[in-house]
């Protein structure tokens, strides 16, 4: 997590910063200057702020941490010089979430940070779920209205897979599913980083999409890592032999990471009545935007760390409407939404199949003007 430590005049909290960096793997920044602390918060607000100073400093940091336009939960820990009911009440009244007294040991301070980290992670999970469920309720209301209109017109109602999908154990436990996948794939013990945001725009990575034609859903998985982390992933992929790793191996290792994630998510959903068809993983251009949430039904941003290796994962759920194209326009990678039969009724391509280049060319030659229904 990102942690800011403000202490007027500097002092013993520098030791706490070193301890948090070495034992918790946190990114810690310390400053004795309040204006610099507030400027740093406005530019990139930390997940946890530790303040040792007067009540006015606690109030200023708390206000900066909780900007009106920032919906992400962040924690403030007040480090008091002296204990007492009045001092504690004042700290809480000025925005502190937790209070530590001046005679606390470094180990106790670290424990308070660990507790704050768990609260931050839990709060952000809950807020994310609230947003998803509110979105699901709105869609449910819209669908009820649409069903009423379509029933009067004797039309088939649309599918409702989005709401059902958000309630699956695979989606609710997505962080645990991907954490286990990273641990097994890279062969390193990963832990989840709380409150992860998008990865750096200069990082490369991989992307893969899955489509469920029955429920008209599209699931997009993207992974990004710094150059050092990507190389470490490739070394783990090669069994620890660094001599085998070059740029092509790094690229292939990231592609296989996305492929493994697709398999883990797809396998978890098989028992929950969702049948996703996976695509071929593609590399992500470092110059491309990290996240495109336009039109997303729901999304998750996760990050996992192990021994200096950090993997950022973004999962986006979208509604995938069906479209129709003529046979002559079929291309590799398109997903067939309805069974393709020949004139004698023989099944040629099953619904849910992703076309290969050869199959797309054959169908184009056989049925150049027939319309095919696609899910992607």
Short mmCIF file of C-alpha atoms in Angstrom, two decimals:
data_model
loop_
_atom_site.label_atom_id
_atom_site.label_comp_id
_atom_site.label_asym_id
_atom_site.label_seq_id
_atom_site.Cartn_x
_atom_site.Cartn_y
_atom_site.Cartn_z
CA UNK A 1 0.00 0.00 0.00
CA UNK A 2 1.00 3.66 -0.37
CA UNK A 3 1.68 5.16 3.05
CA UNK A 4 2.46 8.77 3.93
CA UNK A 5 4.07 9.61 7.29
CA UNK A 6 3.95 13.24 8.41
CA UNK A 7 5.79 14.28 11.54
CA UNK A 8 6.58 17.87 12.41
CA UNK A 9 10.34 18.33 12.70
CA UNK A 10 11.10 14.73 11.72
CA UNK A 11 11.98 12.09 14.28
CA UNK A 12 11.47 8.49 15.29
CA UNK A 13 8.79 7.70 12.68
CA UNK A 14 11.57 7.29 10.11
CA UNK A 15 12.27 3.95 11.78
CA UNK A 16 8.64 3.01 11.28
CA UNK A 17 8.98 3.78 7.56
CA UNK A 18 11.95 1.44 7.27
CA UNK A 19 10.06 -1.29 9.15
CA UNK A 20 6.97 -1.00 6.94
CA UNK A 21 9.08 -1.14 3.79
CA UNK A 22 11.03 -4.22 4.90
CA UNK A 23 8.24 -6.28 6.50
CA UNK A 24 5.08 -5.24 4.70
CA UNK A 25 6.41 -4.38 1.26
CA UNK A 26 4.69 -0.98 1.43
CA UNK A 27 5.61 2.13 -0.51
CA UNK A 28 6.32 4.65 2.27
CA UNK A 29 7.10 8.36 2.03
CA UNK A 30 7.94 10.59 5.00
CA UNK A 31 7.98 14.38 5.33
CA UNK A 32 8.25 16.91 8.18
CA UNK A 33 6.66 19.66 6.07
CA UNK A 34 2.84 19.94 6.12
CA UNK A 35 2.48 21.88 2.82
CA UNK A 36 4.57 19.23 1.06
CA UNK A 37 2.44 16.50 2.61
CA UNK A 38 -0.78 18.17 1.45
CA UNK A 39 0.66 18.70 -2.04
CA UNK A 40 1.64 15.02 -2.23
CA UNK A 41 -1.85 13.97 -1.15
CA UNK A 42 -3.51 16.18 -3.76
CA UNK A 43 -1.31 14.67 -6.48
CA UNK A 44 -1.50 11.02 -5.42
CA UNK A 45 -3.45 10.38 -2.22
CA UNK A 46 -1.95 7.55 -0.13
CA UNK A 47 -3.95 4.59 1.14
CA UNK A 48 -2.90 5.31 4.74
CA UNK A 49 -1.66 8.56 6.28
CA UNK A 50 0.09 8.65 9.66
CA UNK A 51 0.09 12.10 11.29
CA UNK A 52 2.16 13.17 14.29
CA UNK A 53 1.38 16.80 14.98
CA UNK A 54 -1.28 19.18 16.30
CA UNK A 55 -5.00 18.79 15.75
CA UNK A 56 -4.84 21.28 12.88
CA UNK A 57 -2.41 18.99 11.01
CA UNK A 58 -4.69 15.99 11.57
CA UNK A 59 -7.66 17.98 10.23
CA UNK A 60 -5.73 19.22 7.18
CA UNK A 61 -4.47 15.75 6.22
CA UNK A 62 -7.89 14.17 6.81
CA UNK A 63 -9.60 16.77 4.63
CA UNK A 64 -7.05 16.27 1.85
CA UNK A 65 -7.36 12.48 2.11
CA UNK A 66 -11.12 12.63 1.70
CA UNK A 67 -11.64 14.96 -1.21
CA UNK A 68 -15.33 15.33 -2.21
CA UNK A 69 -14.66 13.92 -5.69
CA UNK A 70 -12.70 10.90 -4.40
CA UNK A 71 -14.90 7.87 -3.62
CA UNK A 72 -11.98 5.61 -2.64
CA UNK A 73 -11.69 4.90 1.08
CA UNK A 74 -8.45 6.04 2.74
CA UNK A 75 -7.36 5.81 6.37
CA UNK A 76 -5.79 8.35 8.76
CA UNK A 77 -3.86 7.32 11.89
CA UNK A 78 -3.13 10.01 14.49
CA UNK A 79 0.07 9.59 16.53
CA UNK A 80 -0.45 11.52 19.79
CA UNK A 81 2.33 12.84 22.02
CA UNK A 82 0.28 12.22 25.17
CA UNK A 83 -2.60 9.89 25.94
CA UNK A 84 -5.86 11.08 27.39
CA UNK A 85 -9.59 11.22 26.74
CA UNK A 86 -9.52 14.82 25.55
CA UNK A 87 -6.58 14.23 23.17
CA UNK A 88 -8.21 11.13 21.71
CA UNK A 89 -11.60 12.80 21.28
CA UNK A 90 -9.94 15.77 19.59
CA UNK A 91 -8.07 13.52 17.15
CA UNK A 92 -11.21 11.60 16.24
CA UNK A 93 -13.19 14.84 15.89
CA UNK A 94 -10.58 16.12 13.41
CA UNK A 95 -10.89 13.05 11.16
CA UNK A 96 -8.59 10.37 12.55
CA UNK A 97 -9.74 6.76 12.09
CA UNK A 98 -7.32 5.37 14.67
CA UNK A 99 -5.15 6.75 17.47
CA UNK A 100 -1.69 5.67 18.64
CA UNK A 101 -0.05 7.15 21.75
CA UNK A 102 3.53 8.39 21.93
CA UNK A 103 4.93 5.55 24.04
CA UNK A 104 3.88 2.87 21.55
CA UNK A 105 6.62 0.58 20.25
CA UNK A 106 7.47 0.22 16.56
CA UNK A 107 5.87 -3.24 16.57
CA UNK A 108 2.63 -1.79 17.94
CA UNK A 109 2.68 0.97 15.33
CA UNK A 110 3.15 -1.64 12.61
CA UNK A 111 0.18 -3.58 14.02
CA UNK A 112 -2.01 -0.48 13.75
CA UNK A 113 -0.93 -0.07 10.11
CA UNK A 114 -1.72 -3.73 9.44
CA UNK A 115 -5.19 -3.28 10.93
CA UNK A 116 -5.74 -0.14 8.84
CA UNK A 117 -4.67 -2.03 5.72
CA UNK A 118 -7.34 -4.67 6.35
CA UNK A 119 -9.99 -2.03 6.93
CA UNK A 120 -9.03 -0.20 3.73
CA UNK A 121 -9.20 -3.41 1.71
CA UNK A 122 -12.55 -4.38 3.23
CA UNK A 123 -14.05 -0.92 2.75
CA UNK A 124 -13.00 -0.80 -0.89
CA UNK A 125 -14.37 -4.26 -1.55
CA UNK A 126 -17.68 -3.29 0.03
CA UNK A 127 -17.87 -0.03 -1.92
CA UNK A 128 -17.09 -1.86 -5.13
CA UNK A 129 -19.84 -4.38 -4.41
CA UNK A 130 -22.32 -1.59 -3.62
CA UNK A 131 -21.60 0.04 -6.98
CA UNK A 132 -22.02 -3.29 -8.78
CA UNK A 133 -25.27 -4.13 -6.99
CA UNK A 134 -26.71 -0.66 -7.58
CA UNK A 135 -25.87 -1.05 -11.25
CA UNK A 136 -27.46 -4.52 -11.24
CA UNK A 137 -30.64 -3.16 -9.62
CA UNK A 138 -30.88 -0.41 -12.22
CA UNK A 139 -30.46 -2.93 -15.02
CA UNK A 140 -33.04 -5.18 -13.40
CA UNK A 141 -35.48 -2.28 -13.29
CA UNK A 142 -34.78 -1.43 -16.93
CA UNK A 143 -35.22 -5.05 -17.95
CA UNK A 144 -38.54 -5.29 -16.11
CA UNK A 145 -39.75 -2.25 -18.05
CA UNK A 146 -38.39 -3.70 -21.30
CA UNK A 147 -40.06 -7.06 -20.63
CA UNK A 148 -43.38 -5.35 -20.05
CA UNK A 149 -43.15 -3.52 -23.34
CA UNK A 150 -41.95 -6.56 -25.24
CA UNK A 151 -44.60 -8.81 -23.73
CA UNK A 152 -47.27 -6.51 -25.09
CA UNK A 153 -45.60 -6.76 -28.50
CA UNK A 154 -45.23 -10.55 -28.18
CA UNK A 155 -41.44 -10.34 -28.33
CA UNK A 156 -38.81 -12.50 -26.60
CA UNK A 157 -37.41 -10.77 -23.47
CA UNK A 158 -33.69 -10.10 -23.29
CA UNK A 159 -31.34 -12.24 -21.24
CA UNK A 160 -30.54 -11.29 -17.64
CA UNK A 161 -27.11 -12.83 -17.33
CA UNK A 162 -25.40 -9.67 -16.05
CA UNK A 163 -27.20 -9.66 -12.72
CA UNK A 164 -26.77 -13.40 -12.25
CA UNK A 165 -23.10 -13.17 -13.13
CA UNK A 166 -22.41 -10.54 -10.46
CA UNK A 167 -23.79 -12.94 -7.85
CA UNK A 168 -21.59 -15.89 -8.82
CA UNK A 169 -18.94 -17.04 -6.36
CA UNK A 170 -16.31 -16.74 -9.10
CA UNK A 171 -16.97 -13.01 -9.50
CA UNK A 172 -17.28 -12.31 -5.78
CA UNK A 173 -14.06 -14.27 -5.13
CA UNK A 174 -12.26 -13.06 -8.23
CA UNK A 175 -9.31 -11.72 -6.22
CA UNK A 176 -8.74 -15.15 -4.64
CA UNK A 177 -9.06 -16.92 -8.01
CA UNK A 178 -6.46 -14.71 -9.69
CA UNK A 179 -4.20 -14.71 -6.62
CA UNK A 180 -4.07 -18.51 -6.70
CA UNK A 181 -3.46 -18.47 -10.46
CA UNK A 182 -0.50 -16.06 -10.11
CA UNK A 183 1.02 -18.13 -7.32
CA UNK A 184 0.76 -21.36 -9.31
CA UNK A 185 1.88 -19.83 -12.60
CA UNK A 186 4.91 -17.84 -11.43
CA UNK A 187 5.77 -20.32 -8.66
CA UNK A 188 6.08 -17.52 -6.08
CA UNK A 189 3.93 -16.82 -2.98
CA UNK A 190 1.82 -13.83 -4.00
CA UNK A 191 -0.23 -11.59 -1.73
CA UNK A 192 -2.88 -9.09 -2.75
CA UNK A 193 -2.17 -5.37 -2.60
CA UNK A 194 -5.04 -3.45 -1.08
CA UNK A 195 -6.74 -0.67 -3.02
CA UNK A 196 -4.92 -1.19 -6.29
CA UNK A 197 -5.37 1.41 -9.00
CA UNK A 198 -4.54 1.16 -12.70
CA UNK A 199 -1.02 0.20 -13.76
CA UNK A 200 1.49 2.63 -15.24
CA UNK A 201 0.74 3.56 -18.84
CA UNK A 202 4.32 2.75 -19.85
CA UNK A 203 4.01 -0.91 -18.83
CA UNK A 204 3.35 -3.67 -21.30
CA UNK A 205 1.28 -6.77 -20.69
CA UNK A 206 -1.37 -9.03 -22.16
CA UNK A 207 -5.11 -9.10 -22.79
CA UNK A 208 -7.70 -11.81 -23.38
CA UNK A 209 -11.48 -11.81 -23.81
CA UNK A 210 -14.18 -14.38 -23.09
CA UNK A 211 -17.71 -14.37 -24.51
CA UNK A 212 -20.87 -16.07 -23.21
CA UNK A 213 -23.32 -16.08 -26.11
CA UNK A 214 -26.28 -17.36 -24.09
CA UNK A 215 -26.15 -14.53 -21.55
CA UNK A 216 -24.70 -11.98 -24.01
CA UNK A 217 -21.73 -11.17 -21.81
CA UNK A 218 -18.12 -10.33 -22.56
CA UNK A 219 -15.38 -10.64 -19.93
CA UNK A 220 -12.08 -8.85 -20.56
CA UNK A 221 -8.92 -9.71 -18.60
CA UNK A 222 -5.82 -7.51 -18.82
CA UNK A 223 -2.47 -7.88 -17.07
CA UNK A 224 0.35 -5.34 -16.86
CA UNK A 225 3.75 -5.36 -15.19
CA UNK A 226 6.88 -3.23 -15.13
CA UNK A 227 9.86 -4.37 -17.18
CA UNK A 228 11.58 -5.78 -14.07
CA UNK A 229 8.44 -7.62 -12.92
CA UNK A 230 7.74 -8.96 -16.42
CA UNK A 231 11.25 -10.35 -16.64
CA UNK A 232 10.91 -11.96 -13.20
CA UNK A 233 7.66 -13.59 -14.34
CA UNK A 234 9.44 -14.94 -17.40
CA UNK A 235 12.28 -16.31 -15.24
CA UNK A 236 9.71 -18.10 -13.08
CA UNK A 237 8.04 -19.38 -16.24
CA UNK A 238 11.42 -20.86 -17.29
CA UNK A 239 11.97 -22.59 -13.97
CA UNK A 240 14.34 -19.93 -12.64
CA UNK A 241 16.86 -20.13 -15.49
CA UNK A 242 17.66 -16.50 -16.39
CA UNK A 243 19.81 -17.54 -19.34
CA UNK A 244 16.68 -18.66 -21.21
CA UNK A 245 14.94 -15.29 -20.93
CA UNK A 246 14.91 -12.69 -23.72
CA UNK A 247 12.31 -10.20 -24.97
CA UNK A 248 10.37 -12.88 -26.87
CA UNK A 249 10.23 -15.13 -23.81
CA UNK A 250 9.01 -12.22 -21.66
CA UNK A 251 6.27 -11.52 -24.20
CA UNK A 252 5.24 -15.19 -24.33
CA UNK A 253 5.25 -15.47 -20.53
CA UNK A 254 2.83 -12.55 -20.22
CA UNK A 255 0.59 -14.00 -22.92
CA UNK A 256 0.52 -17.33 -21.11
CA UNK A 257 -0.29 -15.49 -17.86
CA UNK A 258 -3.46 -14.14 -19.50
CA UNK A 259 -4.23 -17.56 -20.93
CA UNK A 260 -3.88 -19.17 -17.49
CA UNK A 261 -6.16 -16.53 -15.99
CA UNK A 262 -8.74 -17.19 -18.68
CA UNK A 263 -8.63 -20.90 -17.84
CA UNK A 264 -9.01 -20.26 -14.11
CA UNK A 265 -11.98 -17.92 -14.54
CA UNK A 266 -13.62 -20.06 -17.20
CA UNK A 267 -13.22 -23.20 -15.09
CA UNK A 268 -14.75 -21.53 -12.04
CA UNK A 269 -17.79 -20.41 -14.03
CA UNK A 270 -18.50 -23.80 -15.59
CA UNK A 271 -20.18 -24.96 -12.41
CA UNK A 272 -22.29 -21.79 -12.25
CA UNK A 273 -24.14 -22.21 -15.56
CA UNK A 274 -22.00 -19.76 -17.53
CA UNK A 275 -20.29 -21.07 -20.66
CA UNK A 276 -17.61 -18.68 -21.83
CA UNK A 277 -15.66 -19.10 -25.06
CA UNK A 278 -12.07 -17.93 -24.72
CA UNK A 279 -10.06 -16.05 -27.31
CA UNK A 280 -6.34 -16.05 -28.06
CA UNK A 281 -4.29 -13.83 -25.72
CA UNK A 282 -2.87 -10.68 -27.27
CA UNK A 283 0.04 -8.46 -26.20
CA UNK A 284 -0.77 -5.02 -24.79
CA UNK A 285 1.03 -2.04 -26.28
CA UNK A 286 2.73 0.00 -23.52
CA UNK A 287 1.47 3.15 -25.26
CA UNK A 288 -2.18 2.07 -25.13
CA UNK A 289 -4.49 3.26 -22.30
CA UNK A 290 -4.46 0.97 -19.27
CA UNK A 291 -8.20 0.85 -18.70
CA UNK A 292 -11.22 1.56 -20.87
CA UNK A 293 -14.28 1.42 -18.64
CA UNK A 294 -16.64 2.98 -21.17
CA UNK A 295 -19.78 0.84 -21.36
CA UNK A 296 -18.63 -1.54 -18.60
CA UNK A 297 -21.27 -3.36 -16.56
CA UNK A 298 -18.78 -3.94 -13.73
CA UNK A 299 -15.03 -3.93 -13.23
CA UNK A 300 -12.29 -4.97 -10.83
CA UNK A 301 -8.76 -3.56 -10.47
CA UNK A 302 -6.43 -5.88 -8.57
CA UNK A 303 -2.71 -6.09 -7.88
CA UNK A 304 -0.57 -8.92 -6.54
CA UNK A 305 2.96 -8.72 -5.12
CA UNK A 306 5.68 -11.29 -4.42
CA UNK A 307 9.38 -10.65 -3.78
CA UNK A 308 9.42 -7.43 -5.75
CA UNK A 309 7.21 -8.75 -8.55
CA UNK A 310 3.96 -6.80 -8.96
CA UNK A 311 1.19 -7.85 -11.35
CA UNK A 312 -1.72 -5.49 -12.05
CA UNK A 313 -4.92 -7.13 -13.24
CA UNK A 314 -8.03 -5.47 -14.65
CA UNK A 315 -11.25 -7.43 -15.24
CA UNK A 316 -14.15 -5.79 -17.06
CA UNK A 317 -17.64 -7.18 -17.64
CA UNK A 318 -19.60 -5.86 -20.63
CA UNK A 319 -22.90 -6.58 -22.32
CA UNK A 320 -22.14 -8.25 -25.64
CA UNK A 321 -25.03 -7.79 -28.05
CA UNK A 322 -25.41 -10.05 -31.06
CA UNK A 323 -24.76 -8.82 -34.56
CA UNK A 324 -25.22 -10.28 -38.02
CA UNK A 325 -22.74 -10.36 -40.88
CA UNK A 326 -22.78 -12.09 -44.24
CA UNK A 327 -20.50 -15.08 -44.82
CA UNK A 328 -18.14 -13.14 -47.01
CA UNK A 329 -17.24 -10.90 -44.05
CA UNK A 330 -16.46 -13.62 -41.53
CA UNK A 331 -12.99 -13.34 -40.02
CA UNK A 332 -10.76 -15.27 -37.66
CA UNK A 333 -11.65 -14.76 -33.98
CA UNK A 334 -15.38 -14.11 -34.50
CA UNK A 335 -17.69 -16.08 -32.17
CA UNK A 336 -20.66 -17.84 -33.74
CA UNK A 337 -23.84 -17.23 -31.71
CA UNK A 338 -26.07 -19.85 -33.37
CA UNK A 339 -25.41 -23.33 -34.76
CA UNK A 340 -24.37 -23.28 -38.43
CA UNK A 341 -26.08 -26.00 -40.48
CA UNK A 342 -25.72 -26.88 -44.13
CA UNK A 343 -28.68 -27.29 -46.46
CA UNK A 344 -29.08 -30.91 -45.39
CA UNK A 345 -29.25 -30.01 -41.69
CA UNK A 346 -25.73 -31.24 -40.87
CA UNK A 347 -24.02 -29.31 -38.09
CA UNK A 348 -20.97 -27.47 -39.40
CA UNK A 349 -20.09 -25.12 -36.54
CA UNK A 350 -21.50 -25.28 -33.03
CA UNK A 351 -22.77 -22.12 -31.31
CA UNK A 352 -20.11 -20.60 -29.10
CA UNK A 353 -17.24 -21.60 -31.36
CA UNK A 354 -14.55 -19.04 -32.14
CA UNK A 355 -13.70 -19.14 -35.84
CA UNK A 356 -10.25 -20.06 -37.03
CA UNK A 357 -8.90 -18.50 -40.21
CA UNK A 358 -9.54 -21.72 -42.15
CA UNK A 359 -13.13 -22.12 -40.89
CA UNK A 360 -13.96 -18.48 -41.60
CA UNK A 361 -12.67 -18.82 -45.18
CA UNK A 362 -14.60 -22.06 -45.78
CA UNK A 363 -17.88 -20.61 -44.51
CA UNK A 364 -17.30 -17.50 -46.60
CA UNK A 365 -16.87 -19.60 -49.74
CA UNK A 366 -19.84 -21.89 -48.95
CA UNK A 367 -22.28 -19.17 -47.87
CA UNK A 368 -21.04 -15.79 -49.14
CA UNK A 369 -24.46 -14.10 -48.77
CA UNK A 370 -25.96 -15.98 -45.83
CA UNK A 371 -26.26 -13.98 -42.60
CA UNK A 372 -24.47 -15.36 -39.54
CA UNK A 373 -25.30 -14.32 -36.00
CA UNK A 374 -22.19 -13.38 -33.99
CA UNK A 375 -21.58 -12.80 -30.29
CA UNK A 376 -18.17 -11.21 -30.75
#
